[in-house]
mmCIF file of C-alpha atoms in Angstrom:
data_model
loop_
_atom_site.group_PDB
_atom_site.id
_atom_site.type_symbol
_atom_site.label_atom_id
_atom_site.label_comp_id
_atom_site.label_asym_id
_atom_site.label_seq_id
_atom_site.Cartn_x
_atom_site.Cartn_y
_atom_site.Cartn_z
ATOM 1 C CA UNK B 1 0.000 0.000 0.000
ATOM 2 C CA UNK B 2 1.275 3.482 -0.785
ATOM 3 C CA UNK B 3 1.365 6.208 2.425
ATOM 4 C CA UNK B 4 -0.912 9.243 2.773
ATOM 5 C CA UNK B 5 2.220 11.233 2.390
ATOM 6 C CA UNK B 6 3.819 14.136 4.606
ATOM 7 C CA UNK B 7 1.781 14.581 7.911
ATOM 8 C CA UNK B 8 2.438 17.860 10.170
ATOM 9 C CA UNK B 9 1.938 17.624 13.775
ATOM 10 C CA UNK B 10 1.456 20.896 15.723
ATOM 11 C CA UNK B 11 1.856 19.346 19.463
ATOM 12 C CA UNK B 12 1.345 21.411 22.531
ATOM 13 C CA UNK B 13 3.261 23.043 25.921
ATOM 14 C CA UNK B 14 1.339 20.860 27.928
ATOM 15 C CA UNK B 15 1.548 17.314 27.664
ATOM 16 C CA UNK B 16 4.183 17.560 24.867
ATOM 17 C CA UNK B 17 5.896 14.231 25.112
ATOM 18 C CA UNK B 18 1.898 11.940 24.603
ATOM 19 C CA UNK B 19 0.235 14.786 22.118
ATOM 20 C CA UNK B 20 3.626 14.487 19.809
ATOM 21 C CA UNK B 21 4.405 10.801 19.961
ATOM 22 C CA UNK B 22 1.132 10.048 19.509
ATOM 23 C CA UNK B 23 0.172 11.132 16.204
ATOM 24 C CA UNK B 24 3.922 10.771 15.298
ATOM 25 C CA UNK B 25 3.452 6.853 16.141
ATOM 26 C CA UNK B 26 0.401 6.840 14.054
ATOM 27 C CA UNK B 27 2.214 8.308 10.676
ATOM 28 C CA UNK B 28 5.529 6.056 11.438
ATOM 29 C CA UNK B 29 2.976 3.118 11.482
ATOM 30 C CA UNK B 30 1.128 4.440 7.976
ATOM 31 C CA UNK B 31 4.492 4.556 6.335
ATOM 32 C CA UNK B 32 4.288 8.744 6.129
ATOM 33 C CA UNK B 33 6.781 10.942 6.294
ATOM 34 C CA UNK B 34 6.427 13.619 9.227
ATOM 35 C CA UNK B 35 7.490 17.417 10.390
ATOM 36 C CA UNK B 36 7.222 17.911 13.713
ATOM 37 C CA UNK B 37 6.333 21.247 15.326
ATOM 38 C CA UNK B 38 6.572 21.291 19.108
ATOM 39 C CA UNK B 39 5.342 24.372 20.554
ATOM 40 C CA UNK B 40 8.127 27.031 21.673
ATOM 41 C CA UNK B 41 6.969 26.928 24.963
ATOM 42 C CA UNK B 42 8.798 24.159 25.716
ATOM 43 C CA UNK B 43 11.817 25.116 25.059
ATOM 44 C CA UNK B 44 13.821 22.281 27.160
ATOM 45 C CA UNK B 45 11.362 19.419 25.549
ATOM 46 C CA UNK B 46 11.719 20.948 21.822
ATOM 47 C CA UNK B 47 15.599 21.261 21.707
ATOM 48 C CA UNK B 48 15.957 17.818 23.356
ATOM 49 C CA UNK B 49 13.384 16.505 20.765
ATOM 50 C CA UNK B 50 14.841 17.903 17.892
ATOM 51 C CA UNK B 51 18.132 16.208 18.813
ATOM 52 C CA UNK B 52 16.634 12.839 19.634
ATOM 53 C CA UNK B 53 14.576 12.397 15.924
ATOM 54 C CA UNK B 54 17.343 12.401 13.707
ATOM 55 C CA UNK B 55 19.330 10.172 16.053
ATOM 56 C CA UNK B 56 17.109 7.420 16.013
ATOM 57 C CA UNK B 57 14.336 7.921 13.181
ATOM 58 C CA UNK B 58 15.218 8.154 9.514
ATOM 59 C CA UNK B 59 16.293 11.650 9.104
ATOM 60 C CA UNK B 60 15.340 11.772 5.343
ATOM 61 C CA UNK B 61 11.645 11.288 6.792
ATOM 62 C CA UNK B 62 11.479 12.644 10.164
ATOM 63 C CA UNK B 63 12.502 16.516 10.798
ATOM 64 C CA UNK B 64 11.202 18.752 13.737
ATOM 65 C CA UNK B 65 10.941 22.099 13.389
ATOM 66 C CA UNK B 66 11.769 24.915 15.934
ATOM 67 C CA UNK B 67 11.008 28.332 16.453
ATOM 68 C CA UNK B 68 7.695 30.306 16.835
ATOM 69 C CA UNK B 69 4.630 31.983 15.326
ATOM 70 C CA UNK B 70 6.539 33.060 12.019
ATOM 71 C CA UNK B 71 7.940 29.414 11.475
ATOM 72 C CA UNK B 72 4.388 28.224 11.782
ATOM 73 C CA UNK B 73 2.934 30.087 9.747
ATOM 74 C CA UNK B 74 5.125 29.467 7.059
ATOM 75 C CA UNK B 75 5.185 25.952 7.362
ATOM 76 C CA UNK B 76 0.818 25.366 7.418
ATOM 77 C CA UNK B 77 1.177 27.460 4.246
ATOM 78 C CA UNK B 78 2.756 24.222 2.317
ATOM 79 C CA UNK B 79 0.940 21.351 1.160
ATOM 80 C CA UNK B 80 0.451 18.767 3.558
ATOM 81 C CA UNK B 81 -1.263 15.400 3.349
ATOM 82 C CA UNK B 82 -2.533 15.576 6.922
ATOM 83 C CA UNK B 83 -2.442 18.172 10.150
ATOM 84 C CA UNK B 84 -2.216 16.793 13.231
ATOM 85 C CA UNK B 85 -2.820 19.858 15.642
ATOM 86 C CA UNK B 86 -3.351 20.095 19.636
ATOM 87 C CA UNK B 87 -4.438 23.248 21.505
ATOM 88 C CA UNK B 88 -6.756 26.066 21.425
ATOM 89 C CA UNK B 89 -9.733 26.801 19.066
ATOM 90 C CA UNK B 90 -8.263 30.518 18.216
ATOM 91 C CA UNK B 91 -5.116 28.922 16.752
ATOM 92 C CA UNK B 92 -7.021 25.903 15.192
ATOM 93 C CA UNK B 93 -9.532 28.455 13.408
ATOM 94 C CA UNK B 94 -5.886 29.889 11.291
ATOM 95 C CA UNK B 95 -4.403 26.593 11.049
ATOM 96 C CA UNK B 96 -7.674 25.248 9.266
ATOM 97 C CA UNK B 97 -7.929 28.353 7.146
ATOM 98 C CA UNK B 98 -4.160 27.458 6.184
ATOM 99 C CA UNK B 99 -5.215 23.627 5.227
ATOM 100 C CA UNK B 100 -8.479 24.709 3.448
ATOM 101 C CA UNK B 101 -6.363 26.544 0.686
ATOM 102 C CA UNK B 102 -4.866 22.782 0.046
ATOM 103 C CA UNK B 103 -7.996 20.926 0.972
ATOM 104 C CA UNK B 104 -5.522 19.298 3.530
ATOM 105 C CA UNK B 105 -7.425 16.905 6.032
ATOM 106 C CA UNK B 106 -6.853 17.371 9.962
ATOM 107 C CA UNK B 107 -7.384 15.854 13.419
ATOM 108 C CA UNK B 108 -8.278 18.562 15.703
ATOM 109 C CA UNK B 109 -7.469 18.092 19.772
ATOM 110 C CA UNK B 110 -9.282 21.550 20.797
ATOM 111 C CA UNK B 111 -9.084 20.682 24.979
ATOM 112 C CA UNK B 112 -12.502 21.580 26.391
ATOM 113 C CA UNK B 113 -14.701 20.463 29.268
ATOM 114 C CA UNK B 114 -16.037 16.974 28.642
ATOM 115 C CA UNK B 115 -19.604 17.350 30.394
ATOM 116 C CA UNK B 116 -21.682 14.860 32.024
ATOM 117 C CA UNK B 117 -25.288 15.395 30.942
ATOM 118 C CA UNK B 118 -28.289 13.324 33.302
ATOM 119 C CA UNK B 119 -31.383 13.302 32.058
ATOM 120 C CA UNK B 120 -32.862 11.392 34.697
ATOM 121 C CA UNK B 121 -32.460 13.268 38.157
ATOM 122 C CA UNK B 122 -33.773 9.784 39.895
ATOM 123 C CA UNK B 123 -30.636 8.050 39.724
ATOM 124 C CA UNK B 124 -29.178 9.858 42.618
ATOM 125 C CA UNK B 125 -25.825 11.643 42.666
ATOM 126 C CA UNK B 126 -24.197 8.316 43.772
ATOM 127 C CA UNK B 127 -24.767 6.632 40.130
ATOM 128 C CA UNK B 128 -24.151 9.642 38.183
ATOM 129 C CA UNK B 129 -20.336 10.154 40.494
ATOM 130 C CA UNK B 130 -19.751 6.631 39.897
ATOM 131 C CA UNK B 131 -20.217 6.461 36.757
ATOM 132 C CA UNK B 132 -18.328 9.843 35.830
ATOM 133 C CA UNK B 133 -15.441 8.843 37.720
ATOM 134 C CA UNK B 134 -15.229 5.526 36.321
ATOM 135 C CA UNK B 135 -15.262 7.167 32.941
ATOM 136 C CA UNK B 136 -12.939 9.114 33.538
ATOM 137 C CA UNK B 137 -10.492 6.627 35.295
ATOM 138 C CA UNK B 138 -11.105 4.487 32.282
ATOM 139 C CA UNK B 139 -9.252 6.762 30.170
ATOM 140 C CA UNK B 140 -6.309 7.542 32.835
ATOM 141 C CA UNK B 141 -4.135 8.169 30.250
ATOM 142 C CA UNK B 142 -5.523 11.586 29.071
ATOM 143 C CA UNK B 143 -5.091 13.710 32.838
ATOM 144 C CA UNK B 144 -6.289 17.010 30.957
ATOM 145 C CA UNK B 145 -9.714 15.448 30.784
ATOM 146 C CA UNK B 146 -9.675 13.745 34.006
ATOM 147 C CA UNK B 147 -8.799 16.672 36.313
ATOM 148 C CA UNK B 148 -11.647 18.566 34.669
ATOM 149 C CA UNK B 149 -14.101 15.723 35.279
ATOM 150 C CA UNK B 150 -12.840 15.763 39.133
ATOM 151 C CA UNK B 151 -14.041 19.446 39.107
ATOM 152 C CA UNK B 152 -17.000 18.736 37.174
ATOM 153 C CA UNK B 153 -17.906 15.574 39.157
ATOM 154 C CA UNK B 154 -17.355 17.981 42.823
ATOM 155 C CA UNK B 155 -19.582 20.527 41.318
ATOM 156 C CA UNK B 156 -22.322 18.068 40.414
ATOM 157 C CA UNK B 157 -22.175 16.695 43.660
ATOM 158 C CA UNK B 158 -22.362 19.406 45.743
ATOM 159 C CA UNK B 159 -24.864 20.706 43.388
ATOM 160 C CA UNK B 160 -26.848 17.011 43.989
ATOM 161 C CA UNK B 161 -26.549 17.886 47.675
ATOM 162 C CA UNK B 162 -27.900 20.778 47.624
ATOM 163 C CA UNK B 163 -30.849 19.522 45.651
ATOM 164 C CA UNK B 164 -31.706 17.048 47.286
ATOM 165 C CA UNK B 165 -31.728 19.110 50.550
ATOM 166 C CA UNK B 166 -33.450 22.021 48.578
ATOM 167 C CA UNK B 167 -36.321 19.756 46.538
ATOM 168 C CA UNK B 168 -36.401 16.578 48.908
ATOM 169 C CA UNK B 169 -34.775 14.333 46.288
#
C-alpha cells in the first residue's frame, strides 16, 4: 500500500511528550513521512526533541521544526497530506484556514470540558459520580480530561446535595 504522504503535527506546551508521539506513532505506522512542530513553549522538551529524531528515526523522513509563530505560519502554508494539531480553538480556526487553501485533512485536539449530561435526576448523585469517575479513570491516560471531570464531578455533587436538601430528592 502506498502512504498518505507528509503529515504535520502541531503538538502542545502541555503534555508535549503523549500529544507528539502520539500522532507521530500513528504516521511512522502508515508509512508517512512527518514534520514535527513542538510548541516554543517548551523550550527544554523541543531542543531535546529535535536532537533525539534524527538520532534514532530516519532523518530523510522525520525533521522537527523549531522556532515560533513566524515558522508556523510558514510551514501550514505548504501542502500537507494531513495536520495533526493540539491546543486552542483561536489557533485551530488559522491553522484550518491554512489547510483549506490545500484541501488538507486534519485531526483537531481543541481541549474543552467533557460534560456529564443526566437526564434522569432519579438516579441519585451516587450513580451519576460513579459512573463519571469511572469514565474518567477508564481513560487515565488523558489527565487534561480527568482533572476537569474531578471538578466537574465535585460541582455536580455538591450541586446534587444541595438539591436534594433544597427539593427533597
Amino acid at each position: 500500500k502506498k502512504s498518505k504522504g507528509a503529515v504535520l503535527i502541531i503538538s502542545p506546551w502541555n503534555y508535549p511528550i503523549i500529544f507528539t508521539f502520539q500522532p507521530l506513532c500513528d504516521a511512522i505506522a502508515a508509512g508517512c513521512p512527518a514534520l514535527i512542530k513542538p510548541s516554543e513553549l517548551v523550550p527544554t522538551f523541543s531542543k531535546h526533541l529535535s536532537e533525539l529524531v534524527p538520532k534514532y528515526l530516519d532523518h530523510a523522513a522525520y525533521h522537527v521544526a523549531l522556532g515560533g509563530v513566524p515558522e508556523i505560519t510558514k510551514i501550514i502554508e505548504l501542502k500537507w497530506a494531513h495536520i495533526f494539531y493540539t491546543g486552542n480553538a483561536h489557533v485551530a480556526r488559522v491553522i484550518s484556514a491554512a489547510a483549506a487553501n490545500h484541501l488538507t485533512p486534519m485531526t483537531l485536539e481543541l481541549g474543552g470540558k467533557s460534560p456529564v449530561i443526566v437526564n434522569d435526576a432519579n438516579l441519585g448523585e451516587g450513580v451519576c459520580v460513579r459512573f463519571a469517575v469511572f469514565s474518567v479513570l477508564s481513560l487515565v491516560s488523558r489527565w487534561i480530561v480527568f482533572l476537569s471531570w474531578v471538578l466537574d464531578v465535585l460541582i455536580l455533587g455538591v450541586w446534587f446535595a444541595w438539591a436534594r436538601e433544597r427539593r427533597g430528592w
